[in-house]
Amino acid sequence: MSGDHPLLSSPDSPSAPLVQPSTLAKRLEQLLPDGSSCPSILDSNDDGQAESLLVREYIADSDCGERPGKQIFPVGPESRPQFALEYPTRHKRRQASWGTMELHSINGNSASHDVLQAPSGVQEKANKSHPDILLHEDPRLIYIDDPKRTNDKNEFTGNEIRTSQYTLITFLPKNVFIQFHRVAYLYFLVIAVLNQLPPLAVFGRTASLFPLLFVLCVTAIKDGYEDWRRHRSDNYENNRESLVLQSGQFQVKKWKNIQVGEVLKICADDTIPCDMVMLGTSDPSGIAYIQTMNLDGESNLKTRFARQETSSAVAEGCTIMGIIRCEQPNRNIYEFTANMEFNGHTFPLTQSNIVLRGCQLKNTEWIIGVVVYAGQETKAMLNSAASPPKRSKVERYMNRETLSLSIFLFVMCSVVAAGMGTWIIRHKHQLDTLPYYRKRFFTNWGKLNGKTYRYYGIPMEILFSFLSSVIVFQIMIPISLYITVELVRLGQSYFMIEDRHMFDCNSGARFQCRSFNINEDLGQIRYIFSDKTGTLTENKMEFRRASIYGRDYGSRVLVADQLQEENDTGGGVARKRWKLKSEVAVDSELMELLHKDLSEDERIAAHEFFLTLAACNTVVPIVSTGTSSSSAKGDLDVDSIDYQGESPDEQALVAAASSYRYTLFERTSGHIAIDVNGEKLRLDVLGLHEFDSVRKRMSVVIRFPNNTIKVLVKGADTSMLSILANDSQRDDELRHSTQRHLNEYSSQGLRTLVVAARDLTNEELEQWQGMYEDASTSLSDRSLKLRQTAALIESNLKLLGATAIEDKLQDGVPEAIESLRQAGIKVWVLTGDKQETAISIGVSCKLLTADMQQIIINGTSEAECRNLLVDAMEKYGVQSSNEINQSLRCKSNAASDYLVLPDEVKTSNVPKCHAGKEEGKISTPLALIIDGNSLVYILEKDLQSEAIANFFFILQLFDLATSCSVVVCCRVAPLQKAGIVDLVKTRTDDMTLAIGDGANDVSMIQMADVGVGICGQEGRQAVMASDFAMGQFRFLKRLLLVHGHWNYQRIGYLVIYNFYRNAVFVLMLFWYILSTSFSTTSALTDYSSVFYSLIYTSVPTIVVGVLDKDLSHRTLLQYPKLYGSGHRQEAYNIPLFWITMLDTLWQSLVLFYVPLFTYKESTIDIWSMGSLWTISVVILVNVHLAMDIHRWVFITHLAVWGSIIITYACVVILDSIPVFPNYWTIYHLACSPTYWITILLIIVVALLPRFVYKVVHHIFWASDIQIAREAEMLRRKRKHLGSEKDEDSS
């Protein structure tokens, strides 16, 4: 790199000299090792609109192309942290599964995993990197502006998208096929088919089909409407238009007709129609700004760059011909690996060179790009898959009860069939004279003479009797329950969405229900796994403290405006100043140090410290039009500047540097410009290694105006302290003082970063650049090779200092956590912050209290972690699962590679602390604090070796963690979060909830039983993967304690009531069949049986399931312990189910025998008796429901009593149709007082045991909910009496 020409200019394209050296140049001569002049310092009067300053030498070609001679490839964010969008394969083992963590020994030496060191074979490939060796990877070949050649060879998909599921032709068969995936639907289909057979035609053939057809039609209409909306959206997207290069001109073309390989032109504020590699922009430097809100929800502008090779050709109007080799379509929106061959040279393409479908172009007039992915293969479409489906716990229990009822149904049908066989055998000699079982027709003339009647022999008659009984008793399995539960959940979701108490006024975010099938699980949550940054905190960073060269700054702070006014009054020279969107408080002592003309080490360190903050980032400065303001001595040009970045931390650090007058005001693909106290300094960016989850640091290679090369690095202390130089005693002292400041900052809950730098020699630069070029052009293992390249320069760094940023707690977080803990919910915090920071935040949010005993597991080896676990368990008397069950077996899930525990070790009873006074143990609450390194040792063992030992090791961790009231996991990777959730989820039957706001929380959210996303500062990835979404963590308190409690109580009662409602009807028919010689005949009309569960009794169930409230929201929030009813499963459990079934048995007996005895001596016909039974059972189940309603409103009255009225109306209508056998029966019955007395007697006698049981239970064994309800009633009564007294006194 030490060529004959300077790096900032081309020998063939002279440029005017920028500015003359100024006072800043003189200072730089003191601050920089090389004392040469600074010809690249911009004058203060420069407008900042410099031409492209990418470092290249070009030799003009005859065809308007350019051949690069010597070149330094420009900066591009080449490797972003990559999320594992799929579970790792087995050969990657646990390191990939849990996220690689960098371990450090006690003496600070790095003990990284092997992922940082490539095998020798990989290293050899990296040294010989060339696109030709990657052909075996089967890359995608795109011929620029040659779509025919591109698509002829590969048959890529077009750009037409389709999110709909059906077409007009496929809708009916496909929808029916999908619906019949439910086993219950198949059951009722078989029932309907059996009823079409003549020997089994118990009901009318049309009537038997009605319930199933009704359910199928309602679901089909819903699905059809939703798919019609998808079709409408697809048609709108596919028929939008863009400019496509055709025959040398850009012409309008519909999106659906765009092909891979075509060149597009996108104008300002337009939406990107497909994934395209940028070739050029309206900006001479090839930069463009895009908004990715439609893709990831982030509102900050992102920068994308066109390669200078193609950007220059576009600017000159030359035709661009070349080949792009890129990876196959995938879901990772944070990485793009490709190469471009252009004019005989190959250069890399990264994520910063591609714009994705759905993004919008902002602050840029136009861009030109070539399509690489289209239609369904775009990253946006590949990421549009819904989160994995989840089933609620109540629904799983409901299937268990359905199985029990199926067995009971089989027993009843067997009894009827056996009784029928016995009866036929006993009366086999009389079969010719019996109406239904005779062997021959009575007539002896015509074709019927001697013909066999409906008699198929005793075995077949028994079989037919069994099948007929199944048809008669079919509603024992409630088909209506499925639709009822779905409608109730939909209503519950509406009221949760419309709850104004869960609306975030600051962000305008309302509550979202993204999954409707797990509402009731919100009332049974036992564990909450929460992210910290952006979930418990605001994720709005503020720069607070700094440690520079061993000194702590930040105690003496002034507002930047105040300090600016003080300095502006000191001279009359007009200068430009920058106004930030939000001002940052600065330390006056540090400000004085920065702007003294000194050459001492502390001054140099402070200068490089803030240069690093301003330069080592990917923040984009947005400068608005300048204004003039007057000061005491002169005029000031004030320009407002706003920083757009993907990380709030980076924005805060750059804003802090600007407050100390190191203002980043310009960024291109090859250089940055920084205003240092009024003097403009341009720095060439030779390379950038972005932050990733393995290195945990970021570095940038900068060329200063005097040709000095520096690498500026910032990162987490765990990854930075091990790569610092330790050449002198001063370095050791500086390191210890900085470490002391870091601990102090962390104890105050501040987020910390370490800043360091070093000079690069020409030899080191050339070696790094060769590796950087090879790694960045590689299509295989690019991230690994770039990490190895970064390790070359990220070593022997000079420590400059550390930063401390405050991330304030959200409003109401301490109160919410305290209420959740009182409710019996265990809150675990999983964060990537330091241990001290996590502990400090835990104390601030009342997660950790003064009376807790903190158990800290932060071992540096497997043996040390095991010893810490065992010692803690012995000290606090935690009983290990090893002692409970030694016959456990261990197995590995091949899909996720997570540990799967056998069913026999699952339990909802977590280990207890067996501490007793006689043992000298303490019984105080415990809090476990464990770091990611320890989790690596515990959870990332190879399960093929030492499987049993490692399994018990994991159980020890689980036993200790579940014995603690609070668990804080710090320094954890995203997949470690999911692994911790999975450990608890598979080890217990308790419900888990995960809440987070960022993309790193997606795996945790999808792993938990319930996932909640926060609409925060880190985009909407967490929201899109969640089941529920909200604006603030504090809303979780109301979501669980109020809506969760209500939903669980309602759904639990709804399921039990539906089983009771259908069972009482079926048992009534069962008693009738037993008393009619097992004939499987029915006294009820066909339509009465069908309408019973669909019309007569369905509406009250839905209304109560949506509107009923056992307690007010104020009481539930005031007494969080009431939430424990969900943990105890009070609303739905096995004993309650069987008690209800016993009550159902009694009520069915009363229903059948009371009318039978009442009309024993009368001449009433069987259809009149059936009409009485129909009315009686409807009134009975509705009064039964009314006894359990807690909150009566107008709609509830209308539903319950209106249901009875509608039943009477339907019976009257059906009894008025002459063709029906029950014609006019209701009119005769209603005229008799006996009819009404019988109904009243049925209701009283049937519900009397239930009433007595409820009264006795309420008096002697009242539940917490009943006590709280009585307290509510007393408060209301006192309030009412108090208001009456006030009225009387007035």
PDB file of C-alpha atoms in Angstrom, residues 262 287 344 434 467 557 660 776 819 877 982 1022 1097 1129:
ATOM      1  CA  GLU A 262     -33.412  -6.958 -15.216  1.00  0.00           C
ATOM      2  CA  ILE A 287     -24.768   6.134  -1.218  1.00  0.00           C
ATOM      3  CA  GLY A 344     -12.491  -8.305 -15.853  1.00  0.00           C
ATOM      4  CA  LEU A 434     -93.777 -57.123  16.391  1.00  0.00           C
ATOM      5  CA  LEU A 467     -74.374 -48.021  15.490  1.00  0.00           C
ATOM      6  CA  VAL A 557     -21.882  18.119  34.076  1.00  0.00           C
ATOM      7  CA  TYR A 660     -17.762  17.331  23.107  1.00  0.00           C
ATOM      8  CA  SER A 776     -14.959 -10.394   1.617  1.00  0.00           C
ATOM      9  CA  SER A 819     -47.303  -7.542  41.595  1.00  0.00           C
ATOM     10  CA  GLY A 877     -30.988 -27.340  51.363  1.00  0.00           C
ATOM     11  CA  ASP A 982     -36.857 -24.963  26.836  1.00  0.00           C
ATOM     12  CA  ALA A1022     -40.174  -9.682  18.233  1.00  0.00           C
ATOM     13  CA  THR A1097     -78.386 -23.240  24.153  1.00  0.00           C
ATOM     14  CA  GLN A1129     -56.473 -24.937  38.090  1.00  0.00           C
TER      15      GLN A1129
END
